[in-house]
XYZ file of C-alpha atoms in Angstrom:
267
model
C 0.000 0.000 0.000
C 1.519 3.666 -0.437
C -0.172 6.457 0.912
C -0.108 9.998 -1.066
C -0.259 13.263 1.091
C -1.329 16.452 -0.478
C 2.482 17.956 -0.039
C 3.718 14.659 -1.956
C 1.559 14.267 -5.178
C -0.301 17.195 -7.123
C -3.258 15.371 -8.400
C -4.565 17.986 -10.473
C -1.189 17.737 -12.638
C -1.943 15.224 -15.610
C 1.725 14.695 -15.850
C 2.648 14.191 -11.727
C -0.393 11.488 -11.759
C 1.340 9.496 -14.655
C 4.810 9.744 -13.581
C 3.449 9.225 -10.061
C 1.496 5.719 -10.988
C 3.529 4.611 -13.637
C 6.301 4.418 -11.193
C 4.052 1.914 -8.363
C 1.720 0.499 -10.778
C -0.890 -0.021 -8.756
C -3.918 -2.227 -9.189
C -6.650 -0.255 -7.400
C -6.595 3.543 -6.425
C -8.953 4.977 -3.089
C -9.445 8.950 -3.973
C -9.752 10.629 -0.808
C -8.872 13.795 -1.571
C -11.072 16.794 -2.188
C -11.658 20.237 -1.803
C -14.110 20.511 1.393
C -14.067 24.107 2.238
C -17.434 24.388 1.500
C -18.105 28.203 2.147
C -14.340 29.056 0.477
C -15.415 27.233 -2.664
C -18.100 29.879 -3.600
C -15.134 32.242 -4.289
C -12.488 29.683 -5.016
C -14.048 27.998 -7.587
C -11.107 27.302 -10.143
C -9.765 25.427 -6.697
C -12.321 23.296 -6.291
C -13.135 21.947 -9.559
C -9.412 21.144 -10.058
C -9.398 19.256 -6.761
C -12.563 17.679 -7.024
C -12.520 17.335 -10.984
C -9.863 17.663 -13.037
C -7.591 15.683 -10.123
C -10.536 12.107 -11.044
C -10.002 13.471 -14.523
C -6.365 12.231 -14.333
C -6.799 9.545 -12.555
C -9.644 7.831 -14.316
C -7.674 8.509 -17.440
C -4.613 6.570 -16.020
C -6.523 3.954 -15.505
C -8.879 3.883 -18.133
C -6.315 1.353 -20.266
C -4.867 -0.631 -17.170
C -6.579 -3.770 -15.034
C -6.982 -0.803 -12.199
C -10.033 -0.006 -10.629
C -10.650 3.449 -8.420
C -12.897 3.732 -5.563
C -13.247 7.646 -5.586
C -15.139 9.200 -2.138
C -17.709 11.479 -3.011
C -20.700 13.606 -1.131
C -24.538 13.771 0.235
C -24.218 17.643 -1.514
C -24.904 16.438 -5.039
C -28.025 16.625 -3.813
C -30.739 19.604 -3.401
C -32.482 18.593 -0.292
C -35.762 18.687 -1.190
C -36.604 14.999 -1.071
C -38.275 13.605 2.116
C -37.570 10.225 1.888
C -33.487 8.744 1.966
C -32.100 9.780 -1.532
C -31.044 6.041 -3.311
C -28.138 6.534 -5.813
C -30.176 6.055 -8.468
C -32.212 9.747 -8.038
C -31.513 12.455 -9.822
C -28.630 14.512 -8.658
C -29.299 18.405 -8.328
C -25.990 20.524 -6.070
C -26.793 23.529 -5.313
C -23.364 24.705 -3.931
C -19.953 25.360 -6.161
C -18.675 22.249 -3.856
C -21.306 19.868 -4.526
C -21.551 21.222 -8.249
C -17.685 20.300 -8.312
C -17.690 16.686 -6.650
C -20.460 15.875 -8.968
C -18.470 16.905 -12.011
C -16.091 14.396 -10.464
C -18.375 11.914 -10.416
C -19.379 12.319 -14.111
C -15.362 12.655 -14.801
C -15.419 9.079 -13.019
C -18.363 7.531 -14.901
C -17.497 8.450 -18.417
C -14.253 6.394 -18.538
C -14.966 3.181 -17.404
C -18.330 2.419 -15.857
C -18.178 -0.981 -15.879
C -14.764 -0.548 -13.839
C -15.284 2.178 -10.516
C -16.713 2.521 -7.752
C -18.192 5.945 -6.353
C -19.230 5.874 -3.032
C -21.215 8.882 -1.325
C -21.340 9.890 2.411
C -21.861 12.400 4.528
C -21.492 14.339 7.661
C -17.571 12.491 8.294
C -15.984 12.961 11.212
C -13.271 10.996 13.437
C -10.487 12.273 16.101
C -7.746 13.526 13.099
C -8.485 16.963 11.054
C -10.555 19.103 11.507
C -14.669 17.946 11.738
C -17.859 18.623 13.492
C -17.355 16.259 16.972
C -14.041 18.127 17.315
C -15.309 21.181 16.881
C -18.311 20.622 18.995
C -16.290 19.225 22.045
C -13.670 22.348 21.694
C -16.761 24.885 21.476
C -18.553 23.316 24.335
C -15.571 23.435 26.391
C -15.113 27.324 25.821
C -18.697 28.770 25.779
C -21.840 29.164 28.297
C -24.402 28.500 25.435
C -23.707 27.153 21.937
C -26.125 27.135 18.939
C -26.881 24.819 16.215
C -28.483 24.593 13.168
C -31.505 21.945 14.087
C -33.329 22.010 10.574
C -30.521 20.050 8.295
C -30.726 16.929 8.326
C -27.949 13.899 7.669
C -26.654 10.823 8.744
C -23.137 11.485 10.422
C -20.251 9.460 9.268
C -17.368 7.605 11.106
C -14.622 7.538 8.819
C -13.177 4.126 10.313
C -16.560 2.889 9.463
C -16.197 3.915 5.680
C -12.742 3.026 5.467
C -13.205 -0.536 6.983
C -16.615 -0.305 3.652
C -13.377 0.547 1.582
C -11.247 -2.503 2.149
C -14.399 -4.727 1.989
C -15.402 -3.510 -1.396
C -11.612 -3.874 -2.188
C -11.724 -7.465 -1.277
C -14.708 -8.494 -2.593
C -14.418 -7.202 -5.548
C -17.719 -5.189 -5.684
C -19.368 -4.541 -8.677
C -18.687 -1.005 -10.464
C -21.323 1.713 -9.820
C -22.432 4.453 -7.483
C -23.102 3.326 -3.530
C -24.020 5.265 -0.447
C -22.757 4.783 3.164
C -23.288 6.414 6.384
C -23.968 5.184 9.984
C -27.375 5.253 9.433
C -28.880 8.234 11.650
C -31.525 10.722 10.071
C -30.674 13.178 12.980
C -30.272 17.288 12.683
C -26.943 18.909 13.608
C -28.682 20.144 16.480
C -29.702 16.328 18.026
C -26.002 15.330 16.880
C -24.521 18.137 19.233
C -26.759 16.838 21.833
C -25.272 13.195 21.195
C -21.770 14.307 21.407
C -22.457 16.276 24.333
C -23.524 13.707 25.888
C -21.119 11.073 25.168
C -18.293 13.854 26.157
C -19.640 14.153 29.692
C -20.244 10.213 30.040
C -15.871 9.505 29.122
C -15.139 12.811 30.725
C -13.761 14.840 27.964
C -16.489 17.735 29.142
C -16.676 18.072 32.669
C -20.008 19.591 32.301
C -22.771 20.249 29.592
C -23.846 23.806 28.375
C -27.214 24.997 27.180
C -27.402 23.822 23.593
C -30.195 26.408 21.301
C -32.045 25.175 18.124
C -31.074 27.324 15.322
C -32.946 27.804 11.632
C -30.708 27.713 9.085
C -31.355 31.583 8.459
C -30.244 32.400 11.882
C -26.790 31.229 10.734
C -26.374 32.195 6.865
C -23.564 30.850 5.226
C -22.038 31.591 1.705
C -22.705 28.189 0.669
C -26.374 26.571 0.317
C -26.596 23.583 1.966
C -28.994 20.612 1.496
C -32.072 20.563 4.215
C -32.103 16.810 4.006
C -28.945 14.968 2.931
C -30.165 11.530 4.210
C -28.484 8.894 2.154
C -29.963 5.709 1.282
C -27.406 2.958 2.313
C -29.608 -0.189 1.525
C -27.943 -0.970 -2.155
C -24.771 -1.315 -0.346
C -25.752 -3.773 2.994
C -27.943 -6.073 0.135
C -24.959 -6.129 -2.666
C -22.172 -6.535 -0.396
C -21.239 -8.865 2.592
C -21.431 -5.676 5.475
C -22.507 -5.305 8.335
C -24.715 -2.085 9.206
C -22.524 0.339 11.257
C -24.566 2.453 14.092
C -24.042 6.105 14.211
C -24.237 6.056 18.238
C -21.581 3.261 18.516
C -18.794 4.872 16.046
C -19.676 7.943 17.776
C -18.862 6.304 21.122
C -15.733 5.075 19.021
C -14.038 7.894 18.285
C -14.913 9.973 21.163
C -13.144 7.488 23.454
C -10.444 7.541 21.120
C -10.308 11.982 21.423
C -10.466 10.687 25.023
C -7.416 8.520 25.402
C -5.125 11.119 23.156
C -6.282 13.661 26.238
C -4.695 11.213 28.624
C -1.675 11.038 27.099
């Protein structure tokens, strides 16, 4: 296995990817990276679409002639929101942000090279104890402030990445057949309820000492550059039925990696 950082391979350079992958040959390719500054992308464009683009662009088009397959990570944002029910990956895809506009565009980059070959997988709301993400942000906020707000009419299902990494190396293995799947922990929760949650599971392996008032907010008492989905919820039923996976909880991977933020704190 060898592991690419940002610093070490320019992905949106047609000519780094070949030299890059003609030097390690590989048989499969995971595409983590993207351009997830969600608010930055409405003036950064140019950025994002190279990132989240052109960078699948090149790598499909490596492939495209080789016995190498690419599972390429993609997003709940190609969608509008305005379903009700869990969106399959099958619906019609509608972003309505310059970041979801550009992850779909490197989705379609994906599919028209080799669709009998890839393997797009969306999910949403990803979080774990590296980087920056919502838990850590939550559990830093909550330690620092009286009262915190959050949005409470958005709706996902949050995302462990250990969860969708371990879905990774089982598709990997398997072999699973080429074509667009979804995967999150399964919650239909608000940010708002998933605040609570973390809260919650702070206090119970004592990385808060205390809770705070948390307030319900409308998504127009916090406006953001970006227009985000009201309901992300992704369908993750094609995936348990085609593959041999077991359904991950959303409460348990929560209780995962917050004991994990908890043991670093020890140390």
């Amino acid at each position: 296995m060898v592991l690419y950082d940002i610093e070490e391979l320019d992905l949106t350079s047609s000519a780094e990817v070949q030299k890059q992958l003609n030097s390690i040959n590989p048989h499969a390719i995971v595409n983590t990276a993207a351009y997830t500054a969600v608010d930055q992308a409405e003036q950064e464009a140019n950025a994002a679409l190279a990132v989240n683009a052109t960078a699948v662009a090149n790598l499909a088009g490596w492939a495209t002639d080789r016995a190498c397959r690419i599972v390429h990570i993609s997003t709940d944002f190609v969608f509008d929101g305005k379903s009700n029910t869990p969106y399959t990956p099958e619906d019609s895809t509608a972003p309505l942000s310059v970041y979801g506009g550009s992850k779909r565009a490197g989705e379609v980059q994906l599919l028209s090279g080799s669709q009998d070959k890839h393997v797009i997988i969306r999910t949403s709301w990803l979080y774990s104890e590296y980087g920056k993400n919502f838990v850590k942000t939550m559990l830093q906020l909550m330690q620092e402030k009286d009262e915190l707000g959050v949005v409470a009419d958005q709706t996902g299902s949050p995302t462990s990445t250990h969860s969708l990494a371990g879905l990774v190396l089982q598709m990997l293995s398997q072999g699973a057949k080429s074509g667009i799947y979804h995967w999150t922990d399964g919650a239909s929760i608000s940010w708002y309820e998933f605040a609570g949650a973390i809260q919650a599971e702070g206090i119970r392996q004592g990385v808060l000492e205390t809770g705070i008032p948390l307030k319900p907010l409308t998504t127009a008492d916090y406006p953001t550059p970006a227009t985000r989905p009201a309901y992300s919820v992704l369908d993750r039923s094609k995936t348990l039925t085609g593959l041999q996976v077991d359904a991950s909880n959303w409460e348990q991977e929560l209780r995962r990696v917050i004991k994990r933020i908890a043991t670093s704190i020890e140390k």
